[in-house]
């Protein structure tokens, strides 16, 4: 993942760099230092973002079906 793709993905899913840093317990400056050649975006970031999106979508599904399943 290139830095531009990282930034575009964050924007698309509604996260700021600071929010990403807080959730992943990375220093904000670490994220700012990622560059395409010298310090590339780490490989785990793409899968983390993919899983974040899946989790947010699942939260929406759970909320949608909650009225129909009751408290069990």
mmCIF file of N, CA and C in Angstrom:
data_model
loop_
_atom_site.group_PDB
_atom_site.id
_atom_site.type_symbol
_atom_site.label_atom_id
_atom_site.label_comp_id
_atom_site.label_asym_id
_atom_site.label_seq_id
_atom_site.Cartn_x
_atom_site.Cartn_y
_atom_site.Cartn_z
ATOM 1 N N UNK A 1 0.850 -1.173 0.000
ATOM 2 C CA UNK A 1 0.000 0.000 0.000
ATOM 3 C C UNK A 1 0.895 1.234 0.000
ATOM 4 N N UNK A 2 0.629 2.115 -0.917
ATOM 5 C CA UNK A 2 1.352 3.387 -0.979
ATOM 6 C C UNK A 2 0.708 4.381 -0.019
ATOM 7 N N UNK A 3 1.461 5.409 0.345
ATOM 8 C CA UNK A 3 0.956 6.389 1.309
ATOM 9 C C UNK A 3 -0.296 7.087 0.791
ATOM 10 N N UNK A 4 -0.351 7.395 -0.491
ATOM 11 C CA UNK A 4 -1.529 8.050 -1.059
ATOM 12 C C UNK A 4 -2.758 7.153 -0.905
ATOM 13 N N UNK A 5 -2.593 5.859 -1.172
ATOM 14 C CA UNK A 5 -3.705 4.916 -1.015
ATOM 15 C C UNK A 5 -4.131 4.834 0.453
ATOM 16 N N UNK A 6 -3.163 4.854 1.358
ATOM 17 C CA UNK A 6 -3.461 4.849 2.791
ATOM 18 C C UNK A 6 -4.318 6.060 3.153
ATOM 19 N N UNK A 7 -3.883 7.241 2.731
ATOM 20 C CA UNK A 7 -4.628 8.463 3.041
ATOM 21 C C UNK A 7 -6.025 8.448 2.413
ATOM 22 N N UNK A 8 -6.122 7.962 1.181
ATOM 23 C CA UNK A 8 -7.426 7.890 0.513
ATOM 24 C C UNK A 8 -8.356 6.913 1.227
ATOM 25 N N UNK A 9 -7.798 5.793 1.677
ATOM 26 C CA UNK A 9 -8.600 4.802 2.395
ATOM 27 C C UNK A 9 -9.099 5.366 3.712
ATOM 28 N N UNK A 10 -8.224 6.050 4.445
ATOM 29 C CA UNK A 10 -8.657 6.671 5.696
ATOM 30 C C UNK A 10 -9.814 7.629 5.448
ATOM 31 N N UNK A 11 -9.682 8.452 4.423
ATOM 32 C CA UNK A 11 -10.734 9.424 4.107
ATOM 33 C C UNK A 11 -12.038 8.709 3.761
ATOM 34 N N UNK A 12 -11.941 7.666 2.950
ATOM 35 C CA UNK A 12 -13.114 6.914 2.510
ATOM 36 C C UNK A 12 -13.863 6.288 3.686
ATOM 37 N N UNK A 13 -13.130 5.796 4.682
ATOM 38 C CA UNK A 13 -13.783 5.127 5.811
ATOM 39 C C UNK A 13 -14.037 6.068 6.986
ATOM 40 N N UNK A 14 -13.685 7.329 6.812
ATOM 41 C CA UNK A 14 -14.015 8.323 7.829
ATOM 42 C C UNK A 14 -13.112 8.343 9.042
ATOM 43 N N UNK A 15 -11.855 7.990 8.852
ATOM 44 C CA UNK A 15 -10.880 8.037 9.942
ATOM 45 C C UNK A 15 -9.826 9.092 9.650
ATOM 46 N N UNK A 16 -9.400 9.781 10.674
ATOM 47 C CA UNK A 16 -8.268 10.691 10.533
ATOM 48 C C UNK A 16 -6.989 9.919 10.847
ATOM 49 N N UNK A 17 -5.878 10.484 10.493
ATOM 50 C CA UNK A 17 -4.597 9.861 10.853
ATOM 51 C C UNK A 17 -4.474 9.746 12.371
ATOM 52 N N UNK A 18 -4.940 10.774 13.085
ATOM 53 C CA UNK A 18 -4.855 10.755 14.548
ATOM 54 C C UNK A 18 -5.707 9.624 15.132
ATOM 55 N N UNK A 19 -6.899 9.432 14.609
ATOM 56 C CA UNK A 19 -7.758 8.341 15.087
ATOM 57 C C UNK A 19 -7.115 6.986 14.807
ATOM 58 N N UNK A 20 -6.525 6.844 13.610
ATOM 59 C CA UNK A 20 -5.825 5.603 13.280
ATOM 60 C C UNK A 20 -4.664 5.384 14.241
ATOM 61 N N UNK A 21 -3.908 6.426 14.505
ATOM 62 C CA UNK A 21 -2.777 6.327 15.431
ATOM 63 C C UNK A 21 -3.254 5.908 16.817
ATOM 64 N N UNK A 22 -4.331 6.503 17.286
ATOM 65 C CA UNK A 22 -4.859 6.164 18.609
ATOM 66 C C UNK A 22 -5.321 4.711 18.671
ATOM 67 N N UNK A 23 -6.029 4.260 17.647
ATOM 68 C CA UNK A 23 -6.550 2.887 17.641
ATOM 69 C C UNK A 23 -5.448 1.842 17.558
ATOM 70 N N UNK A 24 -4.386 2.159 16.844
ATOM 71 C CA UNK A 24 -3.301 1.197 16.653
ATOM 72 C C UNK A 24 -2.150 1.413 17.633
ATOM 73 N N UNK A 25 -2.304 2.411 18.489
ATOM 74 C CA UNK A 25 -1.282 2.759 19.482
ATOM 75 C C UNK A 25 0.073 3.072 18.849
ATOM 76 N N UNK A 26 0.004 3.723 17.691
ATOM 77 C CA UNK A 26 1.212 4.219 17.034
ATOM 78 C C UNK A 26 1.344 5.705 17.313
ATOM 79 N N UNK A 27 2.566 6.174 17.349
ATOM 80 C CA UNK A 27 2.780 7.615 17.454
ATOM 81 C C UNK A 27 2.339 8.255 16.138
ATOM 82 N N UNK A 28 1.665 9.392 16.244
ATOM 83 C CA UNK A 28 1.212 10.102 15.045
ATOM 84 C C UNK A 28 2.401 10.405 14.131
ATOM 85 N N UNK A 29 3.526 10.730 14.720
ATOM 86 C CA UNK A 29 4.717 11.053 13.919
ATOM 87 C C UNK A 29 5.204 9.852 13.115
ATOM 88 N N UNK A 30 4.989 8.652 13.629
ATOM 89 C CA UNK A 30 5.375 7.446 12.892
ATOM 90 C C UNK A 30 4.606 7.370 11.582
ATOM 91 N N UNK A 31 3.315 7.631 11.656
ATOM 92 C CA UNK A 31 2.481 7.593 10.453
ATOM 93 C C UNK A 31 2.910 8.687 9.482
ATOM 94 N N UNK A 32 3.222 9.853 10.013
ATOM 95 C CA UNK A 32 3.676 10.954 9.171
ATOM 96 C C UNK A 32 5.003 10.676 8.482
ATOM 97 N N UNK A 33 5.798 9.776 9.067
ATOM 98 C CA UNK A 33 7.101 9.448 8.492
ATOM 99 C C UNK A 33 7.039 8.370 7.417
ATOM 100 N N UNK A 34 5.895 7.749 7.230
ATOM 101 C CA UNK A 34 5.790 6.731 6.188
ATOM 102 C C UNK A 34 5.918 7.383 4.823
ATOM 103 N N UNK A 35 6.820 6.848 4.028
ATOM 104 C CA UNK A 35 7.008 7.286 2.645
ATOM 105 C C UNK A 35 7.073 6.039 1.788
ATOM 106 N N UNK A 36 6.909 6.194 0.518
ATOM 107 C CA UNK A 36 6.796 5.034 -0.347
ATOM 108 C C UNK A 36 8.086 4.227 -0.485
ATOM 109 N N UNK A 37 9.240 4.854 -0.454
ATOM 110 C CA UNK A 37 10.473 4.105 -0.638
ATOM 111 C C UNK A 37 11.252 3.920 0.670
ATOM 112 N N UNK A 38 11.585 5.019 1.330
ATOM 113 C CA UNK A 38 12.448 4.937 2.508
ATOM 114 C C UNK A 38 11.778 4.245 3.691
ATOM 115 N N UNK A 39 10.571 4.640 4.016
ATOM 116 C CA UNK A 39 9.809 4.031 5.114
ATOM 117 C C UNK A 39 8.404 3.752 4.604
ATOM 118 N N UNK A 40 8.217 2.608 3.959
ATOM 119 C CA UNK A 40 6.901 2.328 3.376
ATOM 120 C C UNK A 40 5.841 2.078 4.451
ATOM 121 N N UNK A 41 4.587 2.183 4.040
ATOM 122 C CA UNK A 41 3.482 1.826 4.923
ATOM 123 C C UNK A 41 3.641 0.336 5.240
ATOM 124 N N UNK A 42 3.642 -0.049 6.508
ATOM 125 C CA UNK A 42 3.826 -1.464 6.862
ATOM 126 C C UNK A 42 2.755 -2.363 6.238
ATOM 127 N N UNK A 43 3.133 -3.589 5.959
ATOM 128 C CA UNK A 43 2.236 -4.531 5.302
ATOM 129 C C UNK A 43 0.955 -4.824 6.063
ATOM 130 N N UNK A 44 1.000 -4.785 7.387
ATOM 131 C CA UNK A 44 -0.179 -5.120 8.196
ATOM 132 C C UNK A 44 -1.277 -4.065 8.112
ATOM 133 N N UNK A 45 -0.943 -2.856 7.653
ATOM 134 C CA UNK A 45 -1.906 -1.751 7.673
ATOM 135 C C UNK A 45 -3.098 -2.029 6.755
ATOM 136 N N UNK A 46 -2.859 -2.559 5.565
ATOM 137 C CA UNK A 46 -3.962 -2.822 4.633
ATOM 138 C C UNK A 46 -4.942 -3.810 5.237
ATOM 139 N N UNK A 47 -4.458 -4.907 5.797
ATOM 140 C CA UNK A 47 -5.381 -5.887 6.376
ATOM 141 C C UNK A 47 -6.085 -5.320 7.604
ATOM 142 N N UNK A 48 -5.407 -4.471 8.373
ATOM 143 C CA UNK A 48 -6.042 -3.840 9.534
ATOM 144 C C UNK A 48 -7.204 -2.968 9.068
ATOM 145 N N UNK A 49 -6.966 -2.174 8.028
ATOM 146 C CA UNK A 49 -8.023 -1.304 7.505
ATOM 147 C C UNK A 49 -9.179 -2.123 6.919
ATOM 148 N N UNK A 50 -8.859 -3.199 6.197
ATOM 149 C CA UNK A 50 -9.905 -4.075 5.655
ATOM 150 C C UNK A 50 -10.763 -4.646 6.784
ATOM 151 N N UNK A 51 -10.118 -5.112 7.846
ATOM 152 C CA UNK A 51 -10.844 -5.683 8.981
ATOM 153 C C UNK A 51 -11.641 -4.623 9.732
ATOM 154 N N UNK A 52 -11.134 -3.411 9.795
ATOM 155 C CA UNK A 52 -11.866 -2.313 10.427
ATOM 156 C C UNK A 52 -13.179 -2.069 9.686
ATOM 157 N N UNK A 53 -13.100 -2.025 8.357
ATOM 158 C CA UNK A 53 -14.298 -1.806 7.543
ATOM 159 C C UNK A 53 -15.290 -2.956 7.749
ATOM 160 N N UNK A 54 -14.809 -4.192 7.749
ATOM 161 C CA UNK A 54 -15.689 -5.341 7.961
ATOM 162 C C UNK A 54 -16.367 -5.262 9.328
ATOM 163 N N UNK A 55 -15.619 -4.896 10.346
ATOM 164 C CA UNK A 55 -16.177 -4.794 11.696
ATOM 165 C C UNK A 55 -17.241 -3.705 11.770
ATOM 166 N N UNK A 56 -16.985 -2.572 11.135
ATOM 167 C CA UNK A 56 -17.977 -1.491 11.138
ATOM 168 C C UNK A 56 -19.249 -1.932 10.406
ATOM 169 N N UNK A 57 -19.094 -2.648 9.304
ATOM 170 C CA UNK A 57 -20.257 -3.156 8.576
ATOM 171 C C UNK A 57 -21.026 -4.174 9.413
ATOM 172 N N UNK A 58 -20.314 -5.029 10.127
ATOM 173 C CA UNK A 58 -20.964 -6.019 10.983
ATOM 174 C C UNK A 58 -21.719 -5.333 12.115
ATOM 175 N N UNK A 59 -21.158 -4.267 12.655
ATOM 176 C CA UNK A 59 -21.859 -3.499 13.692
ATOM 177 C C UNK A 59 -23.204 -2.996 13.168
ATOM 178 N N UNK A 60 -23.228 -2.565 11.916
ATOM 179 C CA UNK A 60 -24.480 -2.087 11.311
ATOM 180 C C UNK A 60 -25.493 -3.222 11.180
ATOM 181 N N UNK A 61 -25.024 -4.403 10.792
ATOM 182 C CA UNK A 61 -25.908 -5.563 10.665
ATOM 183 C C UNK A 61 -26.481 -5.935 12.031
ATOM 184 N N UNK A 62 -25.641 -5.971 13.038
ATOM 185 C CA UNK A 62 -26.085 -6.317 14.391
ATOM 186 C C UNK A 62 -27.154 -5.344 14.864
ATOM 187 N N UNK A 63 -26.928 -4.068 14.646
ATOM 188 C CA UNK A 63 -27.916 -3.065 15.053
ATOM 189 C C UNK A 63 -29.226 -3.232 14.290
ATOM 190 N N UNK A 64 -29.144 -3.621 13.023
ATOM 191 C CA UNK A 64 -30.348 -3.784 12.207
ATOM 192 C C UNK A 64 -31.192 -4.976 12.657
ATOM 193 N N UNK A 65 -30.563 -6.052 13.114
ATOM 194 C CA UNK A 65 -31.318 -7.246 13.508
ATOM 195 C C UNK A 65 -31.641 -7.282 14.999
ATOM 196 N N UNK A 66 -31.024 -6.433 15.764
ATOM 197 C CA UNK A 66 -31.220 -6.434 17.215
ATOM 198 C C UNK A 66 -32.696 -6.382 17.628
ATOM 199 N N UNK A 67 -33.530 -5.559 17.000
ATOM 200 C CA UNK A 67 -34.942 -5.516 17.410
ATOM 201 C C UNK A 67 -35.689 -6.838 17.195
ATOM 202 N N UNK A 68 -35.174 -7.694 16.354
ATOM 203 C CA UNK A 68 -35.867 -8.930 16.007
ATOM 204 C C UNK A 68 -35.396 -10.145 16.796
ATOM 205 N N UNK A 69 -34.298 -10.021 17.537
ATOM 206 C CA UNK A 69 -33.784 -11.193 18.251
ATOM 207 C C UNK A 69 -34.050 -11.144 19.747
ATOM 208 N N UNK A 70 -34.374 -9.990 20.282
ATOM 209 C CA UNK A 70 -34.671 -9.882 21.704
ATOM 210 C C UNK A 70 -33.457 -10.147 22.568
ATOM 211 N N UNK A 71 -33.660 -10.103 23.864
ATOM 212 C CA UNK A 71 -32.565 -10.361 24.816
ATOM 213 C C UNK A 71 -32.564 -11.829 25.201
ATOM 214 N N UNK A 72 -31.518 -12.524 24.844
ATOM 215 C CA UNK A 72 -31.406 -13.949 25.178
ATOM 216 C C UNK A 72 -30.114 -14.217 25.871
#
